[in-house]
Coordinates of C-alpha atoms in Angstrom, one line a residue:
M1 CA -52.1 42.8 -28.8
K2 CA -52.8 39.3 -30.1
K3 CA -49.6 39.6 -32.1
I4 CA -47.6 40.6 -29.0
M5 CA -49.0 37.7 -27.0
R6 CA -48.4 35.4 -29.9
G7 CA -44.6 36.6 -29.9
V8 CA -44.2 36.2 -26.2
L9 CA -45.6 32.7 -26.3
L10 CA -43.3 31.8 -29.2
F11 CA -40.3 33.2 -27.5
G12 CA -41.2 31.3 -24.4
M13 CA -41.5 28.0 -26.3
L14 CA -38.2 28.6 -28.0
G15 CA -36.5 29.3 -24.6
G16 CA -38.0 26.2 -23.1
M17 CA -36.7 24.1 -26.0
I18 CA -33.3 25.6 -25.6
L19 CA -33.3 24.9 -21.9
A20 CA -34.5 21.4 -22.4
C21 CA -31.8 20.8 -24.9
G22 CA -29.2 22.2 -22.4
N23 CA -30.5 20.1 -19.6
K24 CA -30.4 17.0 -21.8
S25 CA -26.8 17.8 -22.7
N26 CA -25.9 18.3 -19.1
N27 CA -27.7 15.1 -18.0
S28 CA -25.9 13.3 -20.7
N29 CA -22.5 14.5 -19.6
N30 CA -23.4 13.7 -16.0
S31 CA -24.5 10.2 -16.9
T32 CA -21.2 9.7 -19.0
N33 CA -19.0 10.9 -16.1
S34 CA -21.0 8.8 -13.6
Q35 CA -20.6 5.8 -15.9
A36 CA -16.9 6.4 -16.3
T37 CA -16.5 6.6 -12.6
K38 CA -18.4 3.6 -12.2
N39 CA -16.4 1.6 -14.7
E40 CA -13.0 2.8 -13.4
K41 CA -11.3 -0.3 -12.0
V42 CA -10.1 -0.2 -8.4
Y43 CA -7.8 -3.2 -7.9
K44 CA -7.7 -5.1 -4.7
I45 CA -4.1 -5.5 -3.7
G46 CA -2.9 -7.5 -0.7
V47 CA 0.5 -6.2 0.7
S48 CA 2.5 -7.9 3.4
Q49 CA 5.9 -8.0 5.0
I50 CA 7.3 -10.2 7.7
V51 CA 8.2 -7.3 10.1
D52 CA 7.8 -3.5 10.4
H53 CA 11.0 -1.6 9.8
P54 CA 12.1 1.3 7.5
A55 CA 13.7 -0.5 4.7
L56 CA 10.7 -2.7 4.1
N57 CA 8.3 0.3 4.5
A58 CA 10.5 2.1 1.8
A59 CA 9.9 -0.9 -0.6
K60 CA 6.2 -0.7 0.1
Q61 CA 6.1 3.1 -0.7
G62 CA 8.1 2.5 -3.9
F63 CA 5.6 0.0 -5.0
K64 CA 2.6 2.2 -4.4
D65 CA 4.3 5.2 -6.0
A66 CA 5.0 3.2 -9.2
L67 CA 1.4 2.0 -9.4
A68 CA 0.1 5.6 -8.8
K69 CA 2.4 6.9 -11.7
A70 CA 1.0 4.2 -13.9
G71 CA -2.5 5.5 -13.2
I72 CA -3.6 2.5 -11.4
K73 CA -6.2 2.9 -8.5
A74 CA -5.9 0.4 -5.8
D75 CA -7.4 -0.6 -2.5
Y76 CA -4.5 -1.8 -0.4
D77 CA -5.0 -4.5 2.3
D78 CA -1.8 -3.9 4.3
K79 CA -0.7 -6.5 6.8
I80 CA 2.4 -7.0 8.9
A81 CA 3.2 -10.5 10.3
N82 CA 5.1 -9.2 13.4
N83 CA 8.0 -11.6 12.6
E84 CA 5.8 -14.8 13.0
M85 CA 5.6 -17.1 10.1
S86 CA 2.3 -18.6 11.4
N87 CA 0.8 -14.9 11.1
Q88 CA 2.4 -14.6 7.7
T89 CA 0.7 -17.9 6.5
L90 CA -2.7 -16.8 7.8
I91 CA -2.3 -13.4 6.0
M92 CA -1.7 -15.1 2.7
Q93 CA -4.5 -17.6 3.1
Q94 CA -6.8 -14.6 3.8
F95 CA -5.6 -12.7 0.7
S96 CA -6.2 -15.9 -1.4
S97 CA -9.7 -16.3 0.0
D98 CA -10.5 -12.6 -0.6
K99 CA -9.5 -13.2 -4.3
K100 CA -7.2 -10.3 -4.5
D101 CA -6.2 -9.0 -7.9
L102 CA -2.6 -9.1 -6.9
V103 CA -0.5 -9.8 -3.9
Y104 CA 2.7 -7.9 -3.1
A105 CA 5.1 -9.8 -0.9
I106 CA 8.0 -8.0 0.7
T107 CA 11.0 -10.1 2.0
T108 CA 11.9 -13.7 1.4
P109 CA 9.7 -15.4 4.1
T110 CA 6.7 -13.4 2.9
A111 CA 7.2 -14.3 -0.7
Q112 CA 7.6 -18.0 0.3
A113 CA 4.4 -17.9 2.2
A114 CA 2.6 -16.2 -0.8
K115 CA 4.0 -18.9 -3.2
N116 CA 2.7 -21.6 -0.9
Q117 CA -0.7 -20.2 0.2
V118 CA -2.0 -17.9 -2.6
D119 CA -4.2 -19.4 -5.3
K120 CA -2.2 -19.9 -8.5
N121 CA -4.8 -17.7 -10.5
I122 CA -3.6 -14.7 -8.3
P123 CA -0.4 -13.0 -9.4
V124 CA 2.2 -12.6 -6.8
V125 CA 5.0 -9.9 -7.1
F126 CA 7.8 -9.9 -4.5
A127 CA 10.5 -7.5 -3.5
S128 CA 13.6 -7.4 -1.3
V129 CA 14.4 -11.0 -1.9
T130 CA 18.2 -11.5 -2.0
D131 CA 18.3 -15.0 -3.5
P132 CA 15.0 -16.0 -5.4
K133 CA 16.5 -19.3 -6.7
S134 CA 17.5 -20.6 -3.3
A135 CA 14.1 -19.3 -1.8
G136 CA 12.3 -21.6 -4.3
L137 CA 10.6 -18.7 -6.1
V138 CA 11.9 -19.3 -9.6
G139 CA 9.7 -21.1 -12.2
I140 CA 6.4 -20.6 -10.3
S141 CA 3.7 -19.7 -12.8
N142 CA 2.1 -16.9 -10.8
V143 CA 5.2 -15.5 -9.2
T144 CA 7.6 -12.9 -10.2
G145 CA 9.4 -9.8 -8.7
T146 CA 12.7 -8.1 -7.9
S147 CA 15.8 -9.1 -6.1
G148 CA 18.0 -6.7 -4.2
A149 CA 21.0 -9.0 -3.9
A150 CA 23.9 -7.2 -2.2
P151 CA 26.9 -6.5 -4.5
V152 CA 29.3 -8.5 -2.4
E153 CA 32.3 -8.2 -4.7
E154 CA 31.8 -4.4 -5.1
N155 CA 31.5 -4.1 -1.3
L156 CA 34.7 -6.1 -0.7
K157 CA 36.5 -3.8 -3.1
L158 CA 35.3 -0.7 -1.3
M159 CA 36.1 -2.2 2.0
K160 CA 39.7 -2.8 0.9
E161 CA 40.1 0.7 -0.3
L162 CA 38.6 2.3 2.8
F163 CA 40.2 -0.1 5.4
P164 CA 43.5 -1.4 3.9
K165 CA 44.7 -2.7 7.3
A166 CA 41.5 -4.6 8.2
K167 CA 41.7 -8.3 8.3
N168 CA 38.5 -9.6 9.9
I169 CA 35.0 -8.9 8.6
G170 CA 32.2 -9.5 11.2
I171 CA 28.8 -10.6 10.0
I172 CA 25.6 -11.5 12.1
Y173 CA 22.6 -13.2 10.5
N174 CA 19.4 -15.0 11.3
S175 CA 20.0 -18.5 10.2
S176 CA 16.3 -19.1 9.5
E177 CA 16.3 -16.4 6.8
Q178 CA 17.4 -18.0 3.5
N179 CA 18.4 -14.8 2.0
S180 CA 20.9 -14.2 4.9
V181 CA 22.4 -17.7 4.6
S182 CA 23.0 -17.0 0.9
E183 CA 24.7 -13.7 1.6
V184 CA 27.0 -15.2 4.2
N185 CA 28.0 -18.0 1.9
N186 CA 28.7 -15.5 -0.9
L187 CA 30.9 -13.4 1.5
K188 CA 32.9 -16.4 2.8
R189 CA 33.5 -17.5 -0.8
L190 CA 34.7 -14.1 -2.0
A191 CA 36.4 -12.5 1.1
P192 CA 39.7 -14.4 0.9
K193 CA 40.2 -13.1 -2.6
Y194 CA 40.5 -9.6 -1.0
G195 CA 42.6 -10.8 2.0
F196 CA 39.7 -10.8 4.5
N197 CA 38.7 -13.4 7.0
V198 CA 35.0 -13.7 7.9
V199 CA 33.9 -13.9 11.6
D200 CA 30.2 -14.9 11.5
K201 CA 27.6 -15.6 14.1
S202 CA 24.2 -16.9 13.5
V203 CA 21.2 -16.0 15.6
T204 CA 17.5 -16.9 15.8
N205 CA 16.1 -13.8 17.6
G206 CA 16.9 -10.3 18.7
T207 CA 18.2 -11.3 22.2
E208 CA 20.7 -13.7 20.7
L209 CA 21.7 -10.9 18.2
V210 CA 22.8 -8.4 20.9
S211 CA 24.9 -11.1 22.6
A212 CA 26.4 -12.0 19.2
A213 CA 27.3 -8.4 18.5
N214 CA 29.2 -8.1 21.8
L215 CA 31.2 -11.2 20.7
V216 CA 31.8 -10.2 17.1
V217 CA 32.9 -6.6 18.0
K218 CA 35.9 -8.1 19.9
Q219 CA 37.1 -10.2 16.9
A220 CA 36.2 -8.2 13.8
D221 CA 37.7 -4.9 12.5
L222 CA 34.3 -3.9 11.0
L223 CA 30.7 -5.3 10.8
Y224 CA 29.2 -6.1 7.4
A225 CA 25.5 -5.5 8.0
I226 CA 23.4 -7.5 5.4
Q227 CA 19.7 -7.3 4.4
D228 CA 18.6 -9.5 7.3
N229 CA 15.3 -8.6 9.0
T230 CA 16.5 -9.2 12.5
V231 CA 19.6 -7.3 12.0
A232 CA 17.8 -4.4 10.5
S233 CA 15.3 -4.4 13.5
Y234 CA 18.0 -4.2 16.1
I235 CA 20.5 -1.9 14.2
S236 CA 20.3 0.7 17.1
A237 CA 21.5 -1.8 19.7
I238 CA 24.3 -3.0 17.3
L239 CA 25.4 0.5 16.6
D240 CA 25.8 1.3 20.3
I241 CA 28.1 -1.8 20.7
F242 CA 30.3 -1.0 17.6
N243 CA 30.4 2.8 18.3
R244 CA 31.6 2.1 21.8
E245 CA 34.5 0.1 20.3
K246 CA 35.1 2.7 17.5
K247 CA 34.5 0.1 14.9
P248 CA 32.6 0.9 11.6
I249 CA 29.5 -0.7 10.2
F250 CA 29.4 -1.3 6.5
G251 CA 25.9 -1.8 5.3
T252 CA 24.5 -3.4 2.1
N253 CA 21.5 -1.0 2.3
N254 CA 21.0 2.7 3.0
I255 CA 18.9 1.9 6.0
Y256 CA 22.1 1.3 7.9
S257 CA 23.8 4.6 6.9
N258 CA 20.5 6.4 7.6
A259 CA 20.3 4.8 11.1
G260 CA 23.8 5.9 12.0
G261 CA 26.1 3.3 10.5
F262 CA 29.3 4.6 8.9
I263 CA 28.7 3.5 5.2
S264 CA 26.4 1.7 2.9
Q265 CA 26.7 0.6 -0.8
G266 CA 23.8 -1.0 -2.6
T267 CA 20.5 -0.3 -4.2
T268 CA 17.8 1.2 -2.1
D269 CA 14.7 -0.7 -1.0
Y270 CA 12.6 2.1 -2.4
D271 CA 14.1 1.5 -5.8
I272 CA 13.5 -2.2 -5.5
G273 CA 9.9 -1.7 -4.5
Y274 CA 9.4 0.9 -7.3
R275 CA 10.6 -1.6 -9.9
S276 CA 8.2 -4.2 -8.4
G277 CA 5.4 -1.7 -8.8
E278 CA 6.3 -1.3 -12.5
I279 CA 6.1 -5.0 -12.9
A280 CA 2.7 -5.1 -11.2
A281 CA 1.5 -2.4 -13.5
Q282 CA 2.4 -4.6 -16.4
I283 CA 0.3 -7.4 -15.0
L284 CA -2.7 -5.3 -14.0
K285 CA -2.8 -2.8 -16.8
D286 CA -1.2 -4.5 -19.7
G287 CA -2.5 -8.0 -19.0
K288 CA 0.9 -9.7 -18.8
K289 CA 1.3 -13.0 -16.9
P290 CA 3.9 -13.2 -14.2
N291 CA 5.8 -16.0 -15.9
E292 CA 6.2 -13.7 -18.9
I293 CA 8.1 -11.2 -16.7
P294 CA 11.6 -12.5 -15.7
I295 CA 12.7 -12.0 -12.0
E296 CA 14.9 -9.0 -12.0
N297 CA 18.0 -8.1 -10.0
V298 CA 17.8 -4.3 -9.5
K299 CA 21.3 -2.8 -9.7
D300 CA 21.6 0.9 -9.2
L301 CA 24.4 1.2 -6.6
K302 CA 24.6 4.1 -4.3
I303 CA 27.2 4.8 -1.7
E304 CA 26.1 6.8 1.4
V305 CA 28.2 7.9 4.3
N306 CA 26.9 9.1 7.6
K307 CA 28.6 12.3 8.5
Q308 CA 28.2 12.0 12.3
N309 CA 29.5 8.5 12.4
M310 CA 32.4 9.4 10.2
E311 CA 33.4 12.2 12.6
L312 CA 32.9 9.8 15.6
L313 CA 35.1 7.2 14.2
G314 CA 37.7 9.7 12.8
I315 CA 37.6 8.1 9.3
K316 CA 38.7 10.2 6.3
I317 CA 37.2 9.3 2.9
P318 CA 39.7 9.1 0.1
E319 CA 38.9 11.6 -2.7
S320 CA 38.6 8.8 -5.2
I321 CA 35.6 7.6 -3.2
S322 CA 34.2 10.8 -1.8
K323 CA 33.3 12.1 -5.3
N324 CA 30.8 9.3 -5.7
V325 CA 29.4 9.5 -2.1
K326 CA 26.2 11.0 -0.8
F327 CA 26.7 12.3 2.8
V328 CA 23.7 11.7 5.0
E329 CA 22.6 12.7 8.5
T330 CA 21.2 10.1 11.0
K331 CA 17.5 9.8 10.7
K332 CA 15.7 9.4 14.1

């Protein structure tokens, strides 16, 4: 009986030791996992854009997708300036005082505000800036990013092929947007080479823009819709005016073909934003300095044609062009 009891006690002791070892191992794993979670960096990223519209939202989504793919976890502080530079200035000042790990600035005015207001120790990555040099963004130690400059010459060639009888290109732009002024100047410089005259109207707000569209539609054979925040915000009103006169809109960005404009040729804001996200990952993950990464002009040209508008205007796409075209439906 004593031998049996001694065996039971010995078995119990061995079981306890095994259980204790198992608990110790589990506790160790839990502790390691907890420590790994604790040590996992979550970056504070300030994101801002001057106005809310689909193209800029696409640039924002592209940026976030690129960071997610790079395995970077981020706490985004997302702010929109509602087309007010005073708001944009305050947003950047707040990002600076919050000591963000990085600031992502979408559009030229937003990038300029970031350059002026954000502490030089905080990296700034921009996107959807047409002309970084004219905007004063080149050579700043903590600033880099991507340009989505419109392919003016390629667009003029495509216009000539599509509309051989057209003479006057209409263009409307906000004169306070540096990127827009740059695009207009490029268009004026290159258009005569392809036999075009430029009819341009500058505006400062949406109300003026609608009035300008009513004037331009009478004088132009088509509208060249550039990456201008005011134009993009009022594209529905512009479309109504040009559709009524059966005149096409040629966009430099697929926001216009998606909104109902006839055709667009250029890179997409999503692609521009995605590349900016890859640059941000190099800074946050690989420790690169912004001034070690050259500002990049993203060139991945895509042609999109809106099927409904093509039918409305009665335009036929030559086979030489249609083979390279993506046909899209209007997105409401």
